[in-house]
JSON list of C-alpha atoms in Angstrom, two decimals:
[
{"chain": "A", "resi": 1, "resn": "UNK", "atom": "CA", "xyz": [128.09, 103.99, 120.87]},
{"chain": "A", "resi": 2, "resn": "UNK", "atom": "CA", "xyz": [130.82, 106.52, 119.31]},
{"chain": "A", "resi": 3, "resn": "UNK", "atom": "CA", "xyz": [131.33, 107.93, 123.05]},
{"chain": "A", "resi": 4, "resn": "UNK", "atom": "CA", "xyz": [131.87, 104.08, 124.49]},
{"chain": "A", "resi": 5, "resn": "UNK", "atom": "CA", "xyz": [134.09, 103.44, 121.69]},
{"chain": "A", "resi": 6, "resn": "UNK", "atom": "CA", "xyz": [135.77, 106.82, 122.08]},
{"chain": "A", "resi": 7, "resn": "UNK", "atom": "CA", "xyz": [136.42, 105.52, 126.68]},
{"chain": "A", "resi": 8, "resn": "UNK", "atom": "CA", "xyz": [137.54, 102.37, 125.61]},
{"chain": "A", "resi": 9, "resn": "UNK", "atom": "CA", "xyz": [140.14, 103.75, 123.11]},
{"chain": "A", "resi": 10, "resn": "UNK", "atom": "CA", "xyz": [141.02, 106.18, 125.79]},
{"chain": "A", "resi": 11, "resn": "UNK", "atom": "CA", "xyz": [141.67, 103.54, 128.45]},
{"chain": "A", "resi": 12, "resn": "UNK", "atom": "CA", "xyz": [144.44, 101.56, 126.48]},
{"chain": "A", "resi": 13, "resn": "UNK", "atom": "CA", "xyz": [146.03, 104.92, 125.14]},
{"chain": "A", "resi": 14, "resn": "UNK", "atom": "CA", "xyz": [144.81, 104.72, 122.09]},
{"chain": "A", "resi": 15, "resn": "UNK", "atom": "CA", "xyz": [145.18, 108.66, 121.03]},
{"chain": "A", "resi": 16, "resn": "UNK", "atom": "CA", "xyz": [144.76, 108.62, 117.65]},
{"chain": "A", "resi": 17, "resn": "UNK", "atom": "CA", "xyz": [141.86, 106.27, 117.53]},
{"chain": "A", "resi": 18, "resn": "UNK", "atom": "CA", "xyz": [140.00, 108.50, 120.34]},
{"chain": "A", "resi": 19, "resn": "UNK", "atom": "CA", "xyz": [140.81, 111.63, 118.18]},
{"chain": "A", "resi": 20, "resn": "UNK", "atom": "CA", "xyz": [139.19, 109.67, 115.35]},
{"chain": "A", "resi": 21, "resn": "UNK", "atom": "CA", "xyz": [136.30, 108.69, 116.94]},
{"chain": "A", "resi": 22, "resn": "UNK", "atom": "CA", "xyz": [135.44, 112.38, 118.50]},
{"chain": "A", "resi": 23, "resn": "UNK", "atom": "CA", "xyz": [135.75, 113.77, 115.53]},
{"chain": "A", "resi": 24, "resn": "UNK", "atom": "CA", "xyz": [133.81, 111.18, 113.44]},
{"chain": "A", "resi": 25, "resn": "UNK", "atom": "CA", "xyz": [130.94, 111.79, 116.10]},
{"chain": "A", "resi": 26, "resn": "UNK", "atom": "CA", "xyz": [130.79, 115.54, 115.84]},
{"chain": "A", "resi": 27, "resn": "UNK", "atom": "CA", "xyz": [130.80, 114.78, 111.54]},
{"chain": "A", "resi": 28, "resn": "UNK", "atom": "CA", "xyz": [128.03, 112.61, 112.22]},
{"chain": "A", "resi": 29, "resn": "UNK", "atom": "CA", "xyz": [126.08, 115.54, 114.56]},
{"chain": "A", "resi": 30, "resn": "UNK", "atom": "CA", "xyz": [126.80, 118.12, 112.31]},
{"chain": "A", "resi": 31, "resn": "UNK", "atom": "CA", "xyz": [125.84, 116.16, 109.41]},
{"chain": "A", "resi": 32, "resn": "UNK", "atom": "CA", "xyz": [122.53, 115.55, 110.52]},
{"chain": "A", "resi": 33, "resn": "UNK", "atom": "CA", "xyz": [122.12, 119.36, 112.23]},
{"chain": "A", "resi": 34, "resn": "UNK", "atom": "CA", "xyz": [118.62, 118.21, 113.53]},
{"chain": "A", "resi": 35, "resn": "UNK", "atom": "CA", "xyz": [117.09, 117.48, 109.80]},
{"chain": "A", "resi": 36, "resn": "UNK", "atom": "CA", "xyz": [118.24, 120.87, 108.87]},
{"chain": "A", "resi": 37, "resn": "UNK", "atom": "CA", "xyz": [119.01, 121.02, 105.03]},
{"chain": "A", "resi": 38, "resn": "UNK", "atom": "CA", "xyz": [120.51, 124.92, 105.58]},
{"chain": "A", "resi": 39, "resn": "UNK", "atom": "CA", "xyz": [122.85, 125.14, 108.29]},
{"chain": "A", "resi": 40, "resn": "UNK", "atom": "CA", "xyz": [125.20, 128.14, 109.41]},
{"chain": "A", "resi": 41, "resn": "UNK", "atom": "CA", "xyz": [128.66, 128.21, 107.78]},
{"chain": "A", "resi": 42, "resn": "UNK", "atom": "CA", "xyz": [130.05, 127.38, 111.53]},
{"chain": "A", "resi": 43, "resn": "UNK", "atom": "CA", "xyz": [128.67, 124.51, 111.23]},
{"chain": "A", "resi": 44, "resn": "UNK", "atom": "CA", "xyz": [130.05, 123.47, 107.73]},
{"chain": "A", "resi": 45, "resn": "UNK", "atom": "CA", "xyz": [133.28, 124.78, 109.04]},
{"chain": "A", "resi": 46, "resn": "UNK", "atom": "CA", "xyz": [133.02, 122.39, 112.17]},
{"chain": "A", "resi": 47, "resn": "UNK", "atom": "CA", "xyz": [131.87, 119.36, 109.63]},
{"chain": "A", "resi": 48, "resn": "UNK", "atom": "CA", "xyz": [134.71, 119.84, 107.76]},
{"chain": "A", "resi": 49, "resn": "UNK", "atom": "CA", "xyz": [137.03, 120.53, 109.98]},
{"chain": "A", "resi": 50, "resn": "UNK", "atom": "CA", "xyz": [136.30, 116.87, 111.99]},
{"chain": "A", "resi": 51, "resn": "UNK", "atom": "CA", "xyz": [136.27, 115.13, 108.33]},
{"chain": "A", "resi": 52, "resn": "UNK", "atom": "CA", "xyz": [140.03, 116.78, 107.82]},
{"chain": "A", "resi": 53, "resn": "UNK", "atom": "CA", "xyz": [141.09, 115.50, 111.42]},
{"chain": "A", "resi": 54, "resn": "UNK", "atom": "CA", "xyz": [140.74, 111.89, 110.58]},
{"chain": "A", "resi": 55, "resn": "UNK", "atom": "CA", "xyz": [141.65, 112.68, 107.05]},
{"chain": "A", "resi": 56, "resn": "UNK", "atom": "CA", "xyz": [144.86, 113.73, 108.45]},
{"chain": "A", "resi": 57, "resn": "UNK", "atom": "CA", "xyz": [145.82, 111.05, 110.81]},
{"chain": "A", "resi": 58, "resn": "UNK", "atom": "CA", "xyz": [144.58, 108.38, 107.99]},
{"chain": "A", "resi": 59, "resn": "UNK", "atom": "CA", "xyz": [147.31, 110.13, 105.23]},
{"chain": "A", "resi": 60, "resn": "UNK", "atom": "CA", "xyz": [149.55, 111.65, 108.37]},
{"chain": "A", "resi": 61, "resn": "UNK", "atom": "CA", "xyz": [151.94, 113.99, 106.80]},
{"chain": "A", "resi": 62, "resn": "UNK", "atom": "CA", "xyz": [151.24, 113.87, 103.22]},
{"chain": "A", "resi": 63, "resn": "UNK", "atom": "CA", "xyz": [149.12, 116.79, 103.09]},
{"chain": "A", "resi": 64, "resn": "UNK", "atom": "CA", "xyz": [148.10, 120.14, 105.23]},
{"chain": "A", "resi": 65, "resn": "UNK", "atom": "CA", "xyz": [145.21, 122.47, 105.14]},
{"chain": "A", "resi": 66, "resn": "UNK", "atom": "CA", "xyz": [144.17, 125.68, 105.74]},
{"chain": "A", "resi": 67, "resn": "UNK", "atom": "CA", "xyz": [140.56, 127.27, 106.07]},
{"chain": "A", "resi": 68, "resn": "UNK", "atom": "CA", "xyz": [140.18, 130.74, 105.51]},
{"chain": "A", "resi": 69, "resn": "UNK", "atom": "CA", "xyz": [136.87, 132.69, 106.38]},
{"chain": "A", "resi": 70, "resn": "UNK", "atom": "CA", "xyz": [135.66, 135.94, 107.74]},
{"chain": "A", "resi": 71, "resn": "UNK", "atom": "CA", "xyz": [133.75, 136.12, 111.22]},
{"chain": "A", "resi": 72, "resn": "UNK", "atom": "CA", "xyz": [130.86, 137.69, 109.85]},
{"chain": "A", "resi": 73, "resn": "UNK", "atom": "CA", "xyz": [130.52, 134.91, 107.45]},
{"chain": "A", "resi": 74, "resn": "UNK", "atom": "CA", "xyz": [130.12, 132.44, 110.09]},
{"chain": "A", "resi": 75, "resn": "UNK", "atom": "CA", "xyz": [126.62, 133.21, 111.00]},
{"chain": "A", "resi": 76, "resn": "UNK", "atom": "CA", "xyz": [125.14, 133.03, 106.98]},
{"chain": "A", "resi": 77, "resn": "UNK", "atom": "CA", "xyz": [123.70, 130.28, 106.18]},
{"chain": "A", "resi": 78, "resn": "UNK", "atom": "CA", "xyz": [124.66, 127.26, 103.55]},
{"chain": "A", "resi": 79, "resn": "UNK", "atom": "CA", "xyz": [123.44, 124.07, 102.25]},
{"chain": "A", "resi": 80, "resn": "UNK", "atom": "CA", "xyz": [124.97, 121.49, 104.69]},
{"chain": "A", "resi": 81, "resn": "UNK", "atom": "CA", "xyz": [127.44, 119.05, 103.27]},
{"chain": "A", "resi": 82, "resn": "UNK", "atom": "CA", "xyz": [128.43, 121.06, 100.33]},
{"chain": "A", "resi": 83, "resn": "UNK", "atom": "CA", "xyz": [132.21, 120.93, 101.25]},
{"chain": "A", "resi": 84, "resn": "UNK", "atom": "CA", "xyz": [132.84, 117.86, 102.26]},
{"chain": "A", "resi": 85, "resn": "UNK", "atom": "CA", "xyz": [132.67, 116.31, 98.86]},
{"chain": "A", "resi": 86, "resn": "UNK", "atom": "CA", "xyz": [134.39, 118.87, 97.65]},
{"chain": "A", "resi": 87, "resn": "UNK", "atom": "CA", "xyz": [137.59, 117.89, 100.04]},
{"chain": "A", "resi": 88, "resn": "UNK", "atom": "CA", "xyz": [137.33, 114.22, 99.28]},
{"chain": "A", "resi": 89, "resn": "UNK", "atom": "CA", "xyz": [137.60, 115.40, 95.62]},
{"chain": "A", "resi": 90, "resn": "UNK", "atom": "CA", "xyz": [140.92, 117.57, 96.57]},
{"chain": "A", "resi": 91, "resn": "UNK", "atom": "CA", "xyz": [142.46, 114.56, 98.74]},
{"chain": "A", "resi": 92, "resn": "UNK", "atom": "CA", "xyz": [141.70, 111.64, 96.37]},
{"chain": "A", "resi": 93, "resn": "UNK", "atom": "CA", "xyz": [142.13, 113.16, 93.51]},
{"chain": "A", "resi": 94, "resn": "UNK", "atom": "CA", "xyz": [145.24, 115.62, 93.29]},
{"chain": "A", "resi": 95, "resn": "UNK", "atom": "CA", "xyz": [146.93, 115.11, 96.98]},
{"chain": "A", "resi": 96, "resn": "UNK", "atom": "CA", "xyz": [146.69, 111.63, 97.41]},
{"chain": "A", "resi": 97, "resn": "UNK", "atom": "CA", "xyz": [149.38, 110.90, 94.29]},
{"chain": "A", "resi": 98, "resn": "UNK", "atom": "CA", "xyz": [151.34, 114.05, 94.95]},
{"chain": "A", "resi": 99, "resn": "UNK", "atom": "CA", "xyz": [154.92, 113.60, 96.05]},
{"chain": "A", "resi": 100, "resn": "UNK", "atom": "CA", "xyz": [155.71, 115.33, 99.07]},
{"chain": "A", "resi": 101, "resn": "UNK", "atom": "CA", "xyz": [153.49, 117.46, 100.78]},
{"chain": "A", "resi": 102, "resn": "UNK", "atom": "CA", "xyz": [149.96, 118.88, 99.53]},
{"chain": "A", "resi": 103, "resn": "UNK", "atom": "CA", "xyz": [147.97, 121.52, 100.31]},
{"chain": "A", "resi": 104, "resn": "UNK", "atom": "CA", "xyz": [144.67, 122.25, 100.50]},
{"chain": "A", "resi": 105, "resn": "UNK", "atom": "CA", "xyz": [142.94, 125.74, 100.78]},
{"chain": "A", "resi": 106, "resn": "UNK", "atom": "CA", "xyz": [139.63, 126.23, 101.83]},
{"chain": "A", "resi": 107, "resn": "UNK", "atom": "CA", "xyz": [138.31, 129.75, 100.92]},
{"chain": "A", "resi": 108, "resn": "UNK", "atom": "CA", "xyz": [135.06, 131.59, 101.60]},
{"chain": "A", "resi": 109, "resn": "UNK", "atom": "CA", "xyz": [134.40, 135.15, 100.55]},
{"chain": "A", "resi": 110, "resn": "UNK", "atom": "CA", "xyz": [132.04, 137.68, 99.93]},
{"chain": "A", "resi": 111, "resn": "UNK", "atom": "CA", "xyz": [132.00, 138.57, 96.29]},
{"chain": "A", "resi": 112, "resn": "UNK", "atom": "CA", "xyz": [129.81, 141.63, 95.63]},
{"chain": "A", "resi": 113, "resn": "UNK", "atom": "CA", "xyz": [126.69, 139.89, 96.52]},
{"chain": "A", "resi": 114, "resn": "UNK", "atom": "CA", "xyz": [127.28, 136.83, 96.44]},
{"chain": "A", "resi": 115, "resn": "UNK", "atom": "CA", "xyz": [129.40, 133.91, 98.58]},
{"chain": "A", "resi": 116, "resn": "UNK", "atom": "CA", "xyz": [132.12, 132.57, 97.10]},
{"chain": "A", "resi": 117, "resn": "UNK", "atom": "CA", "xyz": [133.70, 129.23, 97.60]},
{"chain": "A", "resi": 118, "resn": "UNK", "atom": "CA", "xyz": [137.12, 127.88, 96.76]},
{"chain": "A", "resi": 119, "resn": "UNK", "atom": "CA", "xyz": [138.96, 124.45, 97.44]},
{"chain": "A", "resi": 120, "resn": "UNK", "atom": "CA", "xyz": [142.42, 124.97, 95.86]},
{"chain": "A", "resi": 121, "resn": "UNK", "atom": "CA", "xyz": [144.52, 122.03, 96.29]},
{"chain": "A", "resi": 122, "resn": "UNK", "atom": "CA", "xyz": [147.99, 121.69, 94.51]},
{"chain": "A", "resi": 123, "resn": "UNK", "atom": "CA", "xyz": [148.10, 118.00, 93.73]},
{"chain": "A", "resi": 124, "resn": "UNK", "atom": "CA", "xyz": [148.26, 116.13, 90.51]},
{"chain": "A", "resi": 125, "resn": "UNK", "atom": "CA", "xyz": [145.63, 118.84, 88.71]},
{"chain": "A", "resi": 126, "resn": "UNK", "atom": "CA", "xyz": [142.87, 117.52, 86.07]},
{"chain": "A", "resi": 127, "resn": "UNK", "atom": "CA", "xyz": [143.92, 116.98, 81.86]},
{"chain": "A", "resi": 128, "resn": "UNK", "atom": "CA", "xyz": [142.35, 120.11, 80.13]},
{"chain": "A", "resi": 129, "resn": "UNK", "atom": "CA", "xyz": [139.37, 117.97, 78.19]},
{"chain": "A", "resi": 130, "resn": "UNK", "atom": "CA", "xyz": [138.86, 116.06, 81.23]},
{"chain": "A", "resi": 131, "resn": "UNK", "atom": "CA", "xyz": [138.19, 119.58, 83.19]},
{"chain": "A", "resi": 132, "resn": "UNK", "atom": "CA", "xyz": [136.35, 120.48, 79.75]},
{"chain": "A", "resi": 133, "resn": "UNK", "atom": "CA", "xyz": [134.03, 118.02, 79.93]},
{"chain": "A", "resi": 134, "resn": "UNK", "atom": "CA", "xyz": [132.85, 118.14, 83.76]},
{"chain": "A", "resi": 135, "resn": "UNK", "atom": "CA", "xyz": [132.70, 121.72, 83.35]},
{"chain": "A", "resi": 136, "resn": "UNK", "atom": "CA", "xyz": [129.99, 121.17, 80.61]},
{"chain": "A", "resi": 137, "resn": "UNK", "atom": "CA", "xyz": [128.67, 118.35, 82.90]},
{"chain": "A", "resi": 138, "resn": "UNK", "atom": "CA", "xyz": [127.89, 120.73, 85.67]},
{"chain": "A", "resi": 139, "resn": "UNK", "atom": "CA", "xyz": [126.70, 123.76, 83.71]},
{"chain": "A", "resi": 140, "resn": "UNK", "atom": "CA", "xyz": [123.94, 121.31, 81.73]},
{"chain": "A", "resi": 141, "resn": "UNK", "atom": "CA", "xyz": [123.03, 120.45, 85.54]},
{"chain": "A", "resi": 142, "resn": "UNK", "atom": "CA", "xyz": [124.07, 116.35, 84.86]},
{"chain": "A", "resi": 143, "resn": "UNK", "atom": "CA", "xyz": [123.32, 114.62, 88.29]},
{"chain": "A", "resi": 144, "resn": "UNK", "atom": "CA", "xyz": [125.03, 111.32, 87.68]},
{"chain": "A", "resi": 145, "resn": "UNK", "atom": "CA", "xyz": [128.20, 110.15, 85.86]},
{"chain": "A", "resi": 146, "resn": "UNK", "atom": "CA", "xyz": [129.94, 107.36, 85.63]},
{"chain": "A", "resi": 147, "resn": "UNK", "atom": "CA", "xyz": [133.36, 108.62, 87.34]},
{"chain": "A", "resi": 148, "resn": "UNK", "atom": "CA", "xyz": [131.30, 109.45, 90.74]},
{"chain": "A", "resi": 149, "resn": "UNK", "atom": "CA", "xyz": [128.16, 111.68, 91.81]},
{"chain": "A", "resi": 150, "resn": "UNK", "atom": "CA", "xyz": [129.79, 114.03, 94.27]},
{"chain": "A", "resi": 151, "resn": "UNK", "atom": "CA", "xyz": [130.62, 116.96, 92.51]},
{"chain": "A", "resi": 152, "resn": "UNK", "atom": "CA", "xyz": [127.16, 116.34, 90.60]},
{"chain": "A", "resi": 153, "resn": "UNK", "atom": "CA", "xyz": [125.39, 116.28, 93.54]},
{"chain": "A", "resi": 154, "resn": "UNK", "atom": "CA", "xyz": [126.71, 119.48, 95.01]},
{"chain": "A", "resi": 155, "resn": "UNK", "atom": "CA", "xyz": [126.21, 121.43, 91.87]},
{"chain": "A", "resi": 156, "resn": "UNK", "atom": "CA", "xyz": [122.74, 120.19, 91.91]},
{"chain": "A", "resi": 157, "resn": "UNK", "atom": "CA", "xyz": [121.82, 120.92, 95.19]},
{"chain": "A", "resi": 158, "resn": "UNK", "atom": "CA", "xyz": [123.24, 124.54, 94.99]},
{"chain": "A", "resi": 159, "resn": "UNK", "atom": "CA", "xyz": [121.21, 124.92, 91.69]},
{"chain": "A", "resi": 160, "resn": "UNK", "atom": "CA", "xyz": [118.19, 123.96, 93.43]},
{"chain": "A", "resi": 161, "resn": "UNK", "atom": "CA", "xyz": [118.47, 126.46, 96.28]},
{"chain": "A", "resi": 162, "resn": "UNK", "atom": "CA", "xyz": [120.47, 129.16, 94.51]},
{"chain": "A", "resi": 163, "resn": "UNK", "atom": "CA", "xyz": [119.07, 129.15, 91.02]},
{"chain": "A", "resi": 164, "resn": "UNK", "atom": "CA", "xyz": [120.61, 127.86, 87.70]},
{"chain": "A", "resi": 165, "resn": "UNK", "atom": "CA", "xyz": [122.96, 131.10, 88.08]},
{"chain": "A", "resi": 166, "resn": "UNK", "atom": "CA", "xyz": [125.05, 129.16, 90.47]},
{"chain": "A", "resi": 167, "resn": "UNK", "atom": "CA", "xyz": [126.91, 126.55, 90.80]},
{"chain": "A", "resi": 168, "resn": "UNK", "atom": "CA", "xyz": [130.23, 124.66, 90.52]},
{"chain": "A", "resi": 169, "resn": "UNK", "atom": "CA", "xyz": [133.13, 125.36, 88.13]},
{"chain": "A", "resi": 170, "resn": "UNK", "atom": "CA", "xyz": [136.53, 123.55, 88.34]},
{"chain": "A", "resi": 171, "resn": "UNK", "atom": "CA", "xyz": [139.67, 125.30, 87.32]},
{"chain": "A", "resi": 172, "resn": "UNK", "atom": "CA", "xyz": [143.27, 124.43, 86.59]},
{"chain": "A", "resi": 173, "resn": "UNK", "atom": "CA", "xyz": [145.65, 125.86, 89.66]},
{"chain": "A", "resi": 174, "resn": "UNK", "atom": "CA", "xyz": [148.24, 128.12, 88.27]},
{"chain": "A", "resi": 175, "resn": "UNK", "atom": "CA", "xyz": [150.74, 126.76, 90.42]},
{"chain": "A", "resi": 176, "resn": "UNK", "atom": "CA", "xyz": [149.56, 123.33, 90.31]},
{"chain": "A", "resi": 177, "resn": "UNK", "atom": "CA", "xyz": [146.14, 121.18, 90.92]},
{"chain": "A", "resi": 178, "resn": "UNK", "atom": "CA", "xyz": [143.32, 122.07, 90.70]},
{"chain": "A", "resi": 179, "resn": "UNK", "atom": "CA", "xyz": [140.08, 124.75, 92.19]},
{"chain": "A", "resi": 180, "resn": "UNK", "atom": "CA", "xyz": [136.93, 123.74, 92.60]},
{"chain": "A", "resi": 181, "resn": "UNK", "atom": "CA", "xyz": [134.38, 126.84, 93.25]}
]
């Protein structure tokens, strides 16, 4: 259906709309990566990397990215739609009512022996007791809360898999926003 969307917007020039559409199929393919719940980090980059596209041509110039990982990290495996959220949070949150131009950088790094993840975004940031408070959220593992699920549900999930040693932590960015990791 996405493909015969994807000719039609092709045949009345319709570039941005095609773009949209090809990359909303391959977030669609990677997201359900064949009933896999672990997928390779590729593959997470590639999800994330479509959801940015039409990110970008929904917000145009009001914010740009950058996604910063190692070659030999591309084959490990991850729990699939971890970053996602995680982006939404960085657009919605602190780009979306930034003046001028936001950022958002996606890092992933070995760290002794361990993976670590970073969204950095320099937007609006989060008030202190409001980052307070979800940081106690996601350390007593809460699933659900009132202000949205996302960030719950990825903290969960890596829990789960990884072990009550992991998960999420948000922190204020020095120069502005905030860091989800």
């Amino acid at each position: 259906t996405l493909d015969s969307i994807n000719w039609k917007a092709a045949e009345i020039n319709a570039d941005e709309i095609s773009t949209m559409i090809t990359a909303l199929a391959t977030l669609f393919r990677t997201g359900l990566s064949k009933g896999n719940e672990l997928v390779p980090f590729k593959d997470e980059i590639t999800n994330i990397t479509s959801y940015l596209v039409i990110q970008k041509i929904r917000y145009g110039d009001s914010f740009d990215y950058n996604i910063s990982i190692r070659d030999d990290l591309m084959k490990l495996y991850t729990i699939k739609l971890i970053l996602q959220p995680l982006i939404e949070n960085a657009i919605y949150h602190g780009i979306k009512e930034k003046q001028g131009t936001g950022h958002i950088q996606i890092n992933i790094f070995r760290q002794e022996q361990n993976i670590k993840i970073e969204i950095i975004d320099d937007g609006e940031g989060i008030p202190a007791l409001k980052m307070q408070l979800i940081n106690k959220r996601l350390s007593n593992g809460m699933v659900v809360d009132t202000g949205g699920y996302g960030i719950y549900n990825v903290n969960e999930r890596i829990r789960l898999y990884f072990g009550e040693n992991y998960g999420l932590e948000l922190l204020n960015n020095p120069t502005g926003g905030a860091i989800s990791q």
